[in-house]
Amino acid sequence: MTDHHVIFMPSGKRGRFASGTPVLTAARQLGVDLDSVCGGRGICSKCQVQPGEGSFPKLGVTVSPGALSEFNAVERRYDEKRGLKPGRRLGCQATVQGDVVIDVPPESQVHRQIVRKAASDKAIVMDPATRLHFVTVEEPDMDAPSGDLERLRDALNSQWGLNGLEIALPLLRQVQPVLRSGNWQVTVAVNHDENRITALFPGLRETPLLGLAIDLGSTTIAAHLCDLSTGEVRASGGMMNPQIRFGEDLMSRVSYSMMNPGGDLEMTAAVRQALDALTVELATEAGVPSGDIVEAVIVCNPVMHHLLLGVDPMELGQSPFALATSDALRLAATDIGLTSTADGARVYILPCIAGHVGADAAAVALAEAPDQADPLTLIVDVGTNAEIILGNRERLLACSSPTGPAFEGAQISAGQRAAPGAIERVQIDPVTKEPRFRVIGSELWSDEDGFDEATKASGITGICGSGIIEAVAEMRMAGIVDAKGLIGSPAQVGSSRLELDGRTHSYLLWEGDDRRIQVTQNDIRAIQLAKSALYAGARLLMDEAGVDTVDKITLAGAFGAHISPKHAMVLGMIPDADLTAVTSAGNAAGHGARIALCNRAARAHIEGLVRRIEKIETAVAPRFQEHFVAANAIPHATAPFPHLMAELTLPDVSWNTASEGRRRRR
């Protein structure tokens, strides 16, 4: 019987399964987080999945039509009675018939991901672009036969000094019924950034308008629903970016677009649907009509930017990485599929900095304001595609670095997204080599009383990005891993937690009744590649600035907020600095989006600042590869890291000296 490759996204877990294997069975055998409560009878619908089609070069798979079995009677019955979204299948009914990539949507996951992009509590000076204006409009007169819109404009001019306001066709259709239902008194929402009417309300409206600040990441989408009069965050939420099923990183999505005709349109449709669904979800959570949302600000990297706009990102996949446009954009919300907002709602998209340094990096610069400070600051927005800014009020430089998804738990043997049950903190005793850890959803460490009870509901399901970073750094500090990233044997390390794993070794972090969580040699390599790219990008900017040290390091991004500065430096993710000067900015891109939403002067500021930022392209920089190779060591092959070494001493161990000698003799 033929075996087929089955790859589950977003976890990246894969295996080979015989023809006829139910998708749910494959998921359970691989430890994929796919829900089901009806025993596979096709009743509960919790095991819904979405198969991909086409070429996935990054995954080494091409999915042909018929990779899953045809719709069966159970699925047809469920679809008729309750409805399945287009492309969805029931995992308990669909069987594997060929190589396939299967997306597990958030609602089908037992342990729903925590999108750690909470709103910042930093103060914002309120100067919103969209404001309410109450006017009394003259009634129509046979002797003065002007249109209702013209008399509305006259009222806004005479009573508020507003001239030449534009209006979209959907709102024009509302002018007459709104004026008459309000007895010729109306409250008008005006976007002063564009001099445009965006909503009409009969009579006097005192309820504040709402806006969305959206951070559209390649892995996660986060949004804040904000009161446009006070800046208060009424609701926050997030979801996985559904484009993950087309590729975990940006270049794999560009490849999908290039190798699958219409692939870019598939990805555009997926992300637009997700944004509109998230809009409705936040409005429901806040208990407000989604039609009260009159404005949105979006920040994203260049590939997400193009796919959101419906622009094929092909040019971003090849030198010179040309953007279709780098300017800020002002669009109708409906242009990008936000149909649940007010009929005249507008969208502002921040400018991009360069071919792979996007509007999200511009938002970080807006939030952290390095251009208004004297200390030389390195800002690292850690994500699937890390974006790095270096500078102060005198000069700013920026680049992006392709770290890949390992920092977010992908490509890790027991890796997963941040969800209840995921290991997020790790400590290893340097003498006994015994670990202790904490999981998301509990404040207790694994060796503390009550831990088992506290984690009973979630279980221990895997290890997320911050957990794997701490695990690898702790293994280095405990002498389990050497400077080259090699895991020692049980005899070398002196611990039975080290286990033979093929030709290498693994470290057993935790063992339960039905699963084991290990850190494998391949896990170490994936983290080394990711952290080397991050360090090399930062070092490249420092070379360009002519400096060997920085005054301050800021870790931005949802993931950056949960990284321990000490562990990040032990790993060599960031250059050496005083640990007290390494801080977290949380979701700086999201905060920058909120600033641009609540303060229209900030839009002009960032549009001017982006033109001043010097862009460095890592893909063609001669020294990037040199820095990358040196940064493969933990923490680094040549850089001395004096601040770090003043805090701790790393064991001087080397685990492959003998094997290296044998290779040389051969």
PDB file of C-alpha atoms in Angstrom, residues 172-351:
ATOM      1  CA  LEU A 172     -24.738  59.157  -1.097  1.00  0.00           C
ATOM      2  CA  ARG A 173     -27.564  56.634  -1.152  1.00  0.00           C
ATOM      3  CA  GLN A 174     -28.076  57.253   2.590  1.00  0.00           C
ATOM      4  CA  VAL A 175     -28.215  61.058   2.506  1.00  0.00           C
ATOM      5  CA  GLN A 176     -31.940  61.492   1.861  1.00  0.00           C
ATOM      6  CA  PRO A 177     -33.314  58.821   4.249  1.00  0.00           C
ATOM      7  CA  VAL A 178     -30.953  59.919   7.057  1.00  0.00           C
ATOM      8  CA  LEU A 179     -31.850  63.612   6.692  1.00  0.00           C
ATOM      9  CA  ARG A 180     -35.560  62.884   6.775  1.00  0.00           C
ATOM     10  CA  SER A 181     -35.434  60.405   9.659  1.00  0.00           C
ATOM     11  CA  GLY A 182     -33.417  62.963  11.665  1.00  0.00           C
ATOM     12  CA  ASN A 183     -35.866  65.765  10.859  1.00  0.00           C
ATOM     13  CA  TRP A 184     -33.105  67.630   8.949  1.00  0.00           C
ATOM     14  CA  GLN A 185     -30.628  67.285  11.781  1.00  0.00           C
ATOM     15  CA  VAL A 186     -27.738  64.910  11.208  1.00  0.00           C
ATOM     16  CA  THR A 187     -24.411  63.932  12.735  1.00  0.00           C
ATOM     17  CA  VAL A 188     -21.701  63.560  10.137  1.00  0.00           C
ATOM     18  CA  ALA A 189     -18.461  61.608  10.577  1.00  0.00           C
ATOM     19  CA  VAL A 190     -15.730  63.423   8.659  1.00  0.00           C
ATOM     20  CA  ASN A 191     -12.285  62.010   7.970  1.00  0.00           C
ATOM     21  CA  HIS A 192     -10.127  65.168   8.129  1.00  0.00           C
ATOM     22  CA  ASP A 193      -7.083  63.332   6.823  1.00  0.00           C
ATOM     23  CA  GLU A 194      -8.891  62.874   3.499  1.00  0.00           C
ATOM     24  CA  ASN A 195     -11.557  65.611   3.741  1.00  0.00           C
ATOM     25  CA  ARG A 196     -14.230  62.969   3.250  1.00  0.00           C
ATOM     26  CA  ILE A 197     -17.604  62.078   4.779  1.00  0.00           C
ATOM     27  CA  THR A 198     -17.415  58.531   6.149  1.00  0.00           C
ATOM     28  CA  ALA A 199     -20.714  58.018   8.007  1.00  0.00           C
ATOM     29  CA  LEU A 200     -24.128  59.669   8.562  1.00  0.00           C
ATOM     30  CA  PHE A 201     -26.340  59.364  11.647  1.00  0.00           C
ATOM     31  CA  PRO A 202     -29.836  60.861  12.037  1.00  0.00           C
ATOM     32  CA  GLY A 203     -30.164  63.449  14.800  1.00  0.00           C
ATOM     33  CA  LEU A 204     -27.531  64.102  17.476  1.00  0.00           C
ATOM     34  CA  ARG A 205     -25.141  61.191  17.991  1.00  0.00           C
ATOM     35  CA  GLU A 206     -23.148  61.285  21.213  1.00  0.00           C
ATOM     36  CA  THR A 207     -21.899  57.698  21.089  1.00  0.00           C
ATOM     37  CA  PRO A 208     -18.212  57.763  20.112  1.00  0.00           C
ATOM     38  CA  LEU A 209     -16.933  56.454  16.806  1.00  0.00           C
ATOM     39  CA  LEU A 210     -14.688  53.417  16.657  1.00  0.00           C
ATOM     40  CA  GLY A 211     -11.542  52.534  14.749  1.00  0.00           C
ATOM     41  CA  LEU A 212      -9.374  49.460  14.235  1.00  0.00           C
ATOM     42  CA  ALA A 213      -5.609  49.234  14.672  1.00  0.00           C
ATOM     43  CA  ILE A 214      -4.476  46.057  12.890  1.00  0.00           C
ATOM     44  CA  ASP A 215      -1.077  44.380  12.986  1.00  0.00           C
ATOM     45  CA  LEU A 216      -1.147  41.975  10.053  1.00  0.00           C
ATOM     46  CA  GLY A 217       1.736  39.596  10.672  1.00  0.00           C
ATOM     47  CA  SER A 218       2.820  36.667   8.549  1.00  0.00           C
ATOM     48  CA  THR A 219       1.979  34.249  11.377  1.00  0.00           C
ATOM     49  CA  THR A 220      -0.610  36.072  13.478  1.00  0.00           C
ATOM     50  CA  ILE A 221      -3.105  38.882  12.995  1.00  0.00           C
ATOM     51  CA  ALA A 222      -3.843  41.109  15.981  1.00  0.00           C
ATOM     52  CA  ALA A 223      -6.308  43.985  16.199  1.00  0.00           C
ATOM     53  CA  HIS A 224      -7.454  46.563  18.736  1.00  0.00           C
ATOM     54  CA  LEU A 225     -10.897  48.159  18.574  1.00  0.00           C
ATOM     55  CA  CYS A 226     -10.427  51.725  19.800  1.00  0.00           C
ATOM     56  CA  ASP A 227     -12.695  54.564  20.924  1.00  0.00           C
ATOM     57  CA  LEU A 228     -11.767  57.461  18.617  1.00  0.00           C
ATOM     58  CA  SER A 229     -12.643  60.082  21.209  1.00  0.00           C
ATOM     59  CA  THR A 230     -10.547  58.764  24.108  1.00  0.00           C
ATOM     60  CA  GLY A 231      -8.200  56.206  22.561  1.00  0.00           C
ATOM     61  CA  GLU A 232      -9.526  53.545  24.948  1.00  0.00           C
ATOM     62  CA  VAL A 233      -9.160  49.983  23.682  1.00  0.00           C
ATOM     63  CA  ARG A 234     -12.663  48.527  23.757  1.00  0.00           C
ATOM     64  CA  ALA A 235     -11.639  45.046  22.631  1.00  0.00           C
ATOM     65  CA  SER A 236      -8.489  43.239  21.514  1.00  0.00           C
ATOM     66  CA  GLY A 237      -8.180  39.966  19.696  1.00  0.00           C
ATOM     67  CA  GLY A 238      -6.196  37.971  17.254  1.00  0.00           C
ATOM     68  CA  MET A 239      -6.062  34.909  15.081  1.00  0.00           C
ATOM     69  CA  MET A 240      -3.655  32.835  13.063  1.00  0.00           C
ATOM     70  CA  ASN A 241      -2.998  34.228   9.616  1.00  0.00           C
ATOM     71  CA  PRO A 242      -4.802  31.682   7.403  1.00  0.00           C
ATOM     72  CA  GLN A 243      -2.121  32.145   4.739  1.00  0.00           C
ATOM     73  CA  ILE A 244       0.095  29.833   6.806  1.00  0.00           C
ATOM     74  CA  ARG A 245      -1.383  26.903   4.914  1.00  0.00           C
ATOM     75  CA  PHE A 246       0.264  28.300   1.759  1.00  0.00           C
ATOM     76  CA  GLY A 247       3.670  28.633   3.440  1.00  0.00           C
ATOM     77  CA  GLU A 248       5.086  29.354   6.880  1.00  0.00           C
ATOM     78  CA  ASP A 249       7.473  32.098   5.827  1.00  0.00           C
ATOM     79  CA  LEU A 250       7.192  34.955   3.361  1.00  0.00           C
ATOM     80  CA  MET A 251       9.355  33.511   0.618  1.00  0.00           C
ATOM     81  CA  SER A 252       7.415  30.247   0.592  1.00  0.00           C
ATOM     82  CA  ARG A 253       4.248  32.273   0.005  1.00  0.00           C
ATOM     83  CA  VAL A 254       5.917  34.167  -2.808  1.00  0.00           C
ATOM     84  CA  SER A 255       6.972  30.790  -4.240  1.00  0.00           C
ATOM     85  CA  TYR A 256       3.410  29.505  -3.917  1.00  0.00           C
ATOM     86  CA  SER A 257       2.208  32.507  -5.888  1.00  0.00           C
ATOM     87  CA  MET A 258       4.840  31.999  -8.568  1.00  0.00           C
ATOM     88  CA  MET A 259       4.269  28.256  -8.977  1.00  0.00           C
ATOM     89  CA  ASN A 260       0.470  28.193  -8.715  1.00  0.00           C
ATOM     90  CA  PRO A 261      -1.471  30.412 -11.151  1.00  0.00           C
ATOM     91  CA  GLY A 262      -3.960  32.418  -9.130  1.00  0.00           C
ATOM     92  CA  GLY A 263      -2.183  31.498  -5.890  1.00  0.00           C
ATOM     93  CA  ASP A 264      -1.780  35.146  -4.922  1.00  0.00           C
ATOM     94  CA  LEU A 265      -5.538  35.672  -5.273  1.00  0.00           C
ATOM     95  CA  GLU A 266      -6.178  32.661  -3.022  1.00  0.00           C
ATOM     96  CA  MET A 267      -3.964  34.174  -0.328  1.00  0.00           C
ATOM     97  CA  THR A 268      -5.560  37.609  -0.759  1.00  0.00           C
ATOM     98  CA  ALA A 269      -9.049  36.172  -0.320  1.00  0.00           C
ATOM     99  CA  ALA A 270      -7.985  34.185   2.748  1.00  0.00           C
ATOM    100  CA  VAL A 271      -6.489  37.147   4.615  1.00  0.00           C
ATOM    101  CA  ARG A 272      -9.331  39.523   3.718  1.00  0.00           C
ATOM    102  CA  GLN A 273     -11.914  37.065   5.009  1.00  0.00           C
ATOM    103  CA  ALA A 274      -9.917  36.699   8.205  1.00  0.00           C
ATOM    104  CA  LEU A 275      -9.719  40.473   8.745  1.00  0.00           C
ATOM    105  CA  ASP A 276     -13.445  40.921   8.252  1.00  0.00           C
ATOM    106  CA  ALA A 277     -14.230  38.021  10.590  1.00  0.00           C
ATOM    107  CA  LEU A 278     -11.907  39.492  13.230  1.00  0.00           C
ATOM    108  CA  THR A 279     -13.660  42.863  12.852  1.00  0.00           C
ATOM    109  CA  VAL A 280     -17.043  41.288  13.591  1.00  0.00           C
ATOM    110  CA  GLU A 281     -15.571  39.301  16.489  1.00  0.00           C
ATOM    111  CA  LEU A 282     -14.161  42.422  18.170  1.00  0.00           C
ATOM    112  CA  ALA A 283     -17.365  44.403  17.680  1.00  0.00           C
ATOM    113  CA  THR A 284     -19.358  41.541  19.223  1.00  0.00           C
ATOM    114  CA  GLU A 285     -16.954  41.346  22.164  1.00  0.00           C
ATOM    115  CA  ALA A 286     -17.305  45.106  22.751  1.00  0.00           C
ATOM    116  CA  GLY A 287     -21.088  44.937  22.368  1.00  0.00           C
ATOM    117  CA  VAL A 288     -21.213  47.499  19.550  1.00  0.00           C
ATOM    118  CA  PRO A 289     -22.432  47.393  15.934  1.00  0.00           C
ATOM    119  CA  SER A 290     -19.566  46.781  13.521  1.00  0.00           C
ATOM    120  CA  GLY A 291     -21.099  49.592  11.432  1.00  0.00           C
ATOM    121  CA  ASP A 292     -19.815  52.056  14.059  1.00  0.00           C
ATOM    122  CA  ILE A 293     -16.264  51.310  12.869  1.00  0.00           C
ATOM    123  CA  VAL A 294     -15.408  54.178  10.528  1.00  0.00           C
ATOM    124  CA  GLU A 295     -11.658  53.820  10.178  1.00  0.00           C
ATOM    125  CA  ALA A 296      -8.853  51.267  10.260  1.00  0.00           C
ATOM    126  CA  VAL A 297      -5.064  51.551  10.300  1.00  0.00           C
ATOM    127  CA  ILE A 298      -3.072  48.546   9.100  1.00  0.00           C
ATOM    128  CA  VAL A 299       0.624  47.760   9.481  1.00  0.00           C
ATOM    129  CA  CYS A 300       2.249  44.765   7.788  1.00  0.00           C
ATOM    130  CA  ASN A 301       5.408  43.562   6.094  1.00  0.00           C
ATOM    131  CA  PRO A 302       5.803  44.080   2.323  1.00  0.00           C
ATOM    132  CA  VAL A 303       4.633  40.608   1.249  1.00  0.00           C
ATOM    133  CA  MET A 304       1.543  40.839   3.485  1.00  0.00           C
ATOM    134  CA  HIS A 305       1.051  44.400   2.195  1.00  0.00           C
ATOM    135  CA  HIS A 306       0.948  43.257  -1.431  1.00  0.00           C
ATOM    136  CA  LEU A 307      -1.215  40.215  -0.763  1.00  0.00           C
ATOM    137  CA  LEU A 308      -3.698  42.317   1.215  1.00  0.00           C
ATOM    138  CA  LEU A 309      -3.950  44.766  -1.678  1.00  0.00           C
ATOM    139  CA  GLY A 310      -4.292  42.000  -4.252  1.00  0.00           C
ATOM    140  CA  VAL A 311      -0.885  42.747  -5.791  1.00  0.00           C
ATOM    141  CA  ASP A 312       1.143  39.720  -6.900  1.00  0.00           C
ATOM    142  CA  PRO A 313       4.271  39.675  -4.636  1.00  0.00           C
ATOM    143  CA  MET A 314       6.419  37.992  -7.312  1.00  0.00           C
ATOM    144  CA  GLU A 315       8.819  40.969  -7.628  1.00  0.00           C
ATOM    145  CA  LEU A 316       9.550  40.780  -3.894  1.00  0.00           C
ATOM    146  CA  GLY A 317      10.935  37.303  -4.439  1.00  0.00           C
ATOM    147  CA  GLN A 318      13.803  38.396  -6.670  1.00  0.00           C
ATOM    148  CA  SER A 319      16.419  41.137  -6.754  1.00  0.00           C
ATOM    149  CA  PRO A 320      16.045  44.137  -6.615  1.00  0.00           C
ATOM    150  CA  PHE A 321      12.937  43.343  -4.470  1.00  0.00           C
ATOM    151  CA  ALA A 322      10.834  46.120  -5.961  1.00  0.00           C
ATOM    152  CA  LEU A 323       7.656  47.222  -4.202  1.00  0.00           C
ATOM    153  CA  ALA A 324       4.568  48.065  -6.231  1.00  0.00           C
ATOM    154  CA  THR A 325       4.361  51.157  -3.991  1.00  0.00           C
ATOM    155  CA  SER A 326       6.095  52.183  -0.792  1.00  0.00           C
ATOM    156  CA  ASP A 327       3.903  55.211  -0.084  1.00  0.00           C
ATOM    157  CA  ALA A 328       1.210  55.364   2.580  1.00  0.00           C
ATOM    158  CA  LEU A 329      -2.182  54.375   1.208  1.00  0.00           C
ATOM    159  CA  ARG A 330      -5.651  55.762   1.892  1.00  0.00           C
ATOM    160  CA  LEU A 331      -8.358  53.397   0.682  1.00  0.00           C
ATOM    161  CA  ALA A 332     -12.006  52.505   1.104  1.00  0.00           C
ATOM    162  CA  ALA A 333     -12.405  49.686   3.629  1.00  0.00           C
ATOM    163  CA  THR A 334     -14.380  47.729   1.051  1.00  0.00           C
ATOM    164  CA  ASP A 335     -11.354  47.842  -1.297  1.00  0.00           C
ATOM    165  CA  ILE A 336      -9.629  45.301   0.957  1.00  0.00           C
ATOM    166  CA  GLY A 337     -12.679  43.260   1.904  1.00  0.00           C
ATOM    167  CA  LEU A 338     -13.674  44.988   5.165  1.00  0.00           C
ATOM    168  CA  THR A 339     -17.368  44.865   4.396  1.00  0.00           C
ATOM    169  CA  SER A 340     -18.642  44.719   7.987  1.00  0.00           C
ATOM    170  CA  THR A 341     -17.530  48.273   8.845  1.00  0.00           C
ATOM    171  CA  ALA A 342     -19.428  51.511   8.124  1.00  0.00           C
ATOM    172  CA  ASP A 343     -20.331  51.920   4.444  1.00  0.00           C
ATOM    173  CA  GLY A 344     -17.904  54.827   4.034  1.00  0.00           C
ATOM    174  CA  ALA A 345     -15.154  53.505   6.334  1.00  0.00           C
ATOM    175  CA  ARG A 346     -11.583  54.310   5.309  1.00  0.00           C
ATOM    176  CA  VAL A 347      -8.298  52.455   5.700  1.00  0.00           C
ATOM    177  CA  TYR A 348      -4.862  54.002   6.210  1.00  0.00           C
ATOM    178  CA  ILE A 349      -1.847  51.755   5.533  1.00  0.00           C
ATOM    179  CA  LEU A 350       1.482  53.058   6.796  1.00  0.00           C
ATOM    180  CA  PRO A 351       4.336  53.459   4.285  1.00  0.00           C
TER     181      PRO A 351
END
